[in-house]
CSV table of C-alpha atoms in Angstrom, one decimal:
chain,number,residue,atom,x,y,z
A,908,VAL,CA,6.5,22.7,-1.4
A,909,THR,CA,7.6,19.1,-1.1
A,910,PHE,CA,5.4,16.0,-1.1
A,911,THR,CA,5.8,12.4,-0.1
A,912,SER,CA,2.1,11.4,0.1
A,913,PRO,CA,-0.2,11.6,-2.9
A,914,ASN,CA,-2.8,14.2,-1.8
A,915,PHE,CA,-4.0,14.8,-5.4
A,916,GLY,CA,-6.4,17.6,-4.5
A,917,TRP,CA,-3.6,19.7,-3.0
A,918,LEU,CA,-1.2,18.8,-5.8
A,919,ASP,CA,-3.7,20.1,-8.3
A,920,SER,CA,-4.3,23.3,-6.4
A,921,MET,CA,-0.5,23.9,-6.3
A,922,ARG,CA,-0.2,23.2,-10.0
A,923,LYS,CA,-2.6,26.1,-10.8
A,924,ASN,CA,-0.2,28.7,-9.5
A,925,VAL,CA,2.7,29.2,-11.8
A,926,GLY,CA,4.8,30.6,-8.9
A,927,HIS,CA,4.8,27.2,-7.2
A,928,CYS,CA,7.3,24.5,-7.9
A,929,LYS,CA,6.4,21.0,-7.1
A,930,LEU,CA,9.2,18.8,-5.7
A,931,TYR,CA,9.0,15.3,-4.3
A,932,MET,CA,10.7,14.5,-1.1
A,933,PRO,CA,11.9,11.0,-0.4
A,934,VAL,CA,10.7,9.2,2.7
A,935,TRP,CA,13.3,8.7,5.4
A,936,GLU,CA,15.7,5.8,5.2
A,937,LEU,CA,16.1,3.5,8.2
A,938,ALA,CA,19.6,4.9,8.9
A,939,GLU,CA,18.2,8.5,9.0
A,940,LEU,CA,15.4,7.5,11.4
A,941,SER,CA,18.0,5.7,13.6
A,942,ASP,CA,20.1,8.8,13.7
A,943,ALA,CA,17.1,10.9,14.6
A,944,VAL,CA,16.2,8.5,17.5
A,945,VAL,CA,19.8,9.0,18.9
A,946,MET,CA,19.9,12.8,18.3
A,947,LEU,CA,16.5,13.4,19.7
A,948,ASN,CA,17.1,11.0,22.6
A,949,LEU,CA,13.9,9.1,21.9
A,950,ASN,CA,13.0,6.1,23.9
A,951,ILE,CA,12.6,3.8,20.9
A,952,SER,CA,14.7,0.6,20.5
A,953,TYR,CA,16.3,-0.2,17.2
A,954,GLU,CA,14.2,-3.3,17.0
A,955,GLU,CA,11.0,-1.2,17.5
A,956,LEU,CA,12.2,1.3,14.9
A,957,VAL,CA,12.8,-1.5,12.4
A,958,GLU,CA,9.3,-2.9,13.0
A,959,ARG,CA,7.7,0.6,12.6
A,960,TYR,CA,9.8,1.1,9.4
A,961,GLN,CA,8.5,-2.2,8.0
A,962,LYS,CA,4.9,-1.1,8.7
A,963,PHE,CA,5.0,2.6,7.6
A,964,GLY,CA,8.0,2.9,5.4
A,965,GLY,CA,10.0,5.9,6.2
A,966,VAL,CA,7.2,8.1,7.5
A,967,PRO,CA,8.8,9.9,10.5
A,968,ARG,CA,5.6,10.9,12.3
A,969,TYR,CA,4.9,7.3,12.9
A,970,CYS,CA,8.3,5.8,13.0
A,971,LEU,CA,9.5,8.3,15.6
A,972,ALA,CA,6.2,8.7,17.5
A,973,THR,CA,6.6,8.7,21.2
A,974,ASP,CA,2.8,8.8,21.9
A,975,CYS,CA,1.6,5.2,21.8
A,976,ASP,CA,-2.0,6.3,21.1
A,977,PHE,CA,-0.9,8.3,18.1
A,978,TYR,CA,1.1,5.4,16.8
A,979,GLN,CA,-1.8,3.0,17.3
A,980,GLN,CA,-4.1,5.5,15.6
A,981,GLY,CA,-1.8,5.5,12.6
A,982,LEU,CA,-1.8,1.7,12.5
A,983,ASP,CA,-5.6,1.7,12.7
A,984,GLU,CA,-6.0,4.2,9.9
A,985,MET,CA,-3.6,2.3,7.7
A,986,GLU,CA,-5.6,-0.9,8.3
A,987,GLN,CA,-8.9,0.9,7.6
A,988,ALA,CA,-7.4,2.2,4.3
A,989,ILE,CA,-6.3,-1.3,3.3
A,990,GLU,CA,-9.7,-2.7,4.1
A,991,LYS,CA,-11.2,-0.2,1.6
A,992,ILE,CA,-9.3,-1.9,-1.2
A,993,LYS,CA,-11.8,-4.5,-2.4
A,994,THR,CA,-10.9,-5.1,-6.1
A,995,PHE,CA,-8.0,-5.0,-8.5
A,996,GLU,CA,-9.7,-1.9,-10.0
A,997,ASP,CA,-9.4,-0.1,-6.6
A,998,VAL,CA,-5.6,-0.6,-6.6
A,999,GLN,CA,-5.5,0.5,-10.2
A,1000,ALA,CA,-7.5,3.6,-9.4
A,1001,CYS,CA,-5.1,4.5,-6.6
A,1002,PHE,CA,-2.2,4.5,-8.9
A,1003,GLU,CA,-4.0,6.2,-11.7
A,1004,LYS,CA,-5.2,9.0,-9.4
A,1005,SER,CA,-8.8,8.3,-10.3
A,1006,MET,CA,-9.8,6.6,-7.0
A,1007,PRO,CA,-13.2,7.0,-5.4
A,1008,LYS,CA,-13.3,9.5,-2.5
A,1009,ASN,CA,-13.7,6.7,0.0
A,1010,LEU,CA,-10.1,5.3,-0.6
A,1011,VAL,CA,-7.5,6.8,1.7
A,1012,VAL,CA,-4.6,6.6,-0.8
A,1013,HIS,CA,-2.1,8.8,1.1
A,1014,ARG,CA,-2.0,6.2,3.9
A,1015,LEU,CA,-1.0,3.5,1.4
A,1016,LEU,CA,1.2,5.1,-1.3
A,1017,HIS,CA,4.2,7.3,-1.2
A,1018,TYR,CA,6.0,9.2,-3.9
A,1019,PHE,CA,9.5,8.1,-4.6
A,1020,PRO,CA,11.4,10.9,-6.4
A,1021,LYS,CA,13.3,10.3,-9.5
A,1022,GLU,CA,16.8,11.8,-10.1
A,1023,ASN,CA,15.1,15.1,-10.9
A,1024,PRO,CA,12.9,15.8,-7.8
A,1025,LYS,CA,10.3,17.4,-10.0
A,1026,PHE,CA,9.2,13.9,-11.0
A,1027,ALA,CA,8.3,10.8,-9.0
A,1028,THR,CA,6.7,7.4,-9.1
A,1029,LEU,CA,4.0,6.1,-6.8
A,1030,ARG,CA,4.7,2.9,-4.9
A,1031,PHE,CA,3.2,1.2,-1.8
A,1032,GLY,CA,4.4,3.0,1.3
A,1033,SER,CA,6.0,-0.2,2.6
A,1034,ASP,CA,6.4,-3.8,1.5
A,1035,LEU,CA,3.9,-4.8,4.3
A,1036,ILE,CA,1.2,-2.6,2.8
A,1037,GLY,CA,1.7,-4.2,-0.6
A,1038,ALA,CA,1.7,-7.7,0.9
A,1039,GLN,CA,-1.5,-7.0,2.9
A,1040,ILE,CA,-3.3,-5.7,-0.2
A,1041,TYR,CA,-2.1,-8.6,-2.2
A,1042,ASP,CA,-3.3,-11.0,0.5
A,1043,ARG,CA,-6.8,-9.4,0.6
A,1044,LEU,CA,-7.1,-9.6,-3.2
A,1045,PHE,CA,-5.7,-13.1,-3.4
A,1046,VAL,CA,-8.3,-14.4,-0.9
A,1047,LYS,CA,-11.1,-12.7,-3.0
A,1048,LEU,CA,-9.7,-14.2,-6.2
A,1049,ALA,CA,-9.5,-17.7,-4.6
A,1050,ARG,CA,-13.2,-17.4,-3.5
A,1051,GLU,CA,-14.3,-16.3,-6.9
A,1052,ARG,CA,-12.3,-19.2,-8.5
A,1053,GLU,CA,-14.0,-21.7,-6.1
A,1054,LYS,CA,-17.4,-20.4,-7.1
A,1055,LEU,CA,-16.6,-20.6,-10.8
A,1056,MET,CA,-15.2,-24.2,-10.3
A,1057,HIS,CA,-18.4,-25.2,-8.4
A,1058,TRP,CA,-20.5,-23.8,-11.2
A,1059,LEU,CA,-18.5,-25.5,-13.9
A,1060,GLU,CA,-18.3,-28.9,-12.2
A,1061,GLY,CA,-20.0,-31.5,-14.4
A,1062,ALA,CA,-20.5,-29.1,-17.3
A,1063,GLY,CA,-19.4,-31.1,-20.4
A,1064,LYS,CA,-18.3,-28.3,-22.7
A,1065,THR,CA,-16.4,-26.4,-20.1
A,1066,SER,CA,-14.6,-29.4,-18.5
A,1067,SER,CA,-11.2,-28.5,-20.0
A,1068,PHE,CA,-11.5,-25.0,-18.5
A,1069,TYR,CA,-12.5,-26.6,-15.1
A,1070,GLY,CA,-9.5,-28.9,-15.4
A,1071,TRP,CA,-7.2,-25.9,-15.9
A,1072,LEU,CA,-8.7,-24.1,-12.9
A,1073,PHE,CA,-8.3,-27.2,-10.7
A,1074,GLU,CA,-4.8,-27.8,-11.9
A,1075,ASN,CA,-3.8,-24.2,-11.0
A,1076,LEU,CA,-5.5,-24.5,-7.6
A,1077,ALA,CA,-3.6,-27.7,-6.9
A,1078,HIS,CA,-0.3,-26.1,-7.9
A,1079,GLU,CA,-1.0,-23.2,-5.5
A,1080,LYS,CA,-1.8,-25.6,-2.7
A,1081,LEU,CA,1.3,-27.6,-3.3
A,1082,PHE,CA,3.4,-24.4,-3.5
A,1083,ASP,CA,2.0,-23.3,-0.1
């Protein structure tokens, strides 16, 4: 049985049977998907394929989908899964396989096999997924910092900490 998505419940059930061997399958590369479009005579332009690949990584069911509704449903489900990530601890839980049941990890993470396909590492399914989660958490962090700065404003003993927070905020604004 091969896996690309982290369905931990099923992986655990496979582990219990000594007759099963767990192997990790890499997601498809863009060149492989492009070849599949040609070989299957799919009506998907290369530009559309690249866009899908950037969103989903190398998941063929979405990258090669010919049903627009199915493709849109995949985008919606991925967005819903990203919206469930609310804290840094949620991201950590996804990678540590200790996430709450409400997180849809298999939409966000993929296994990337090592040289020996019996071992793999977990990564975000695409750069876009990682960037969207980062953006969500960065906005939350910025709000929390603003609250803290407002609370610290004018407090004598904490003025150096307030200054440090303000300086970092100014650097981020200038960098943007």
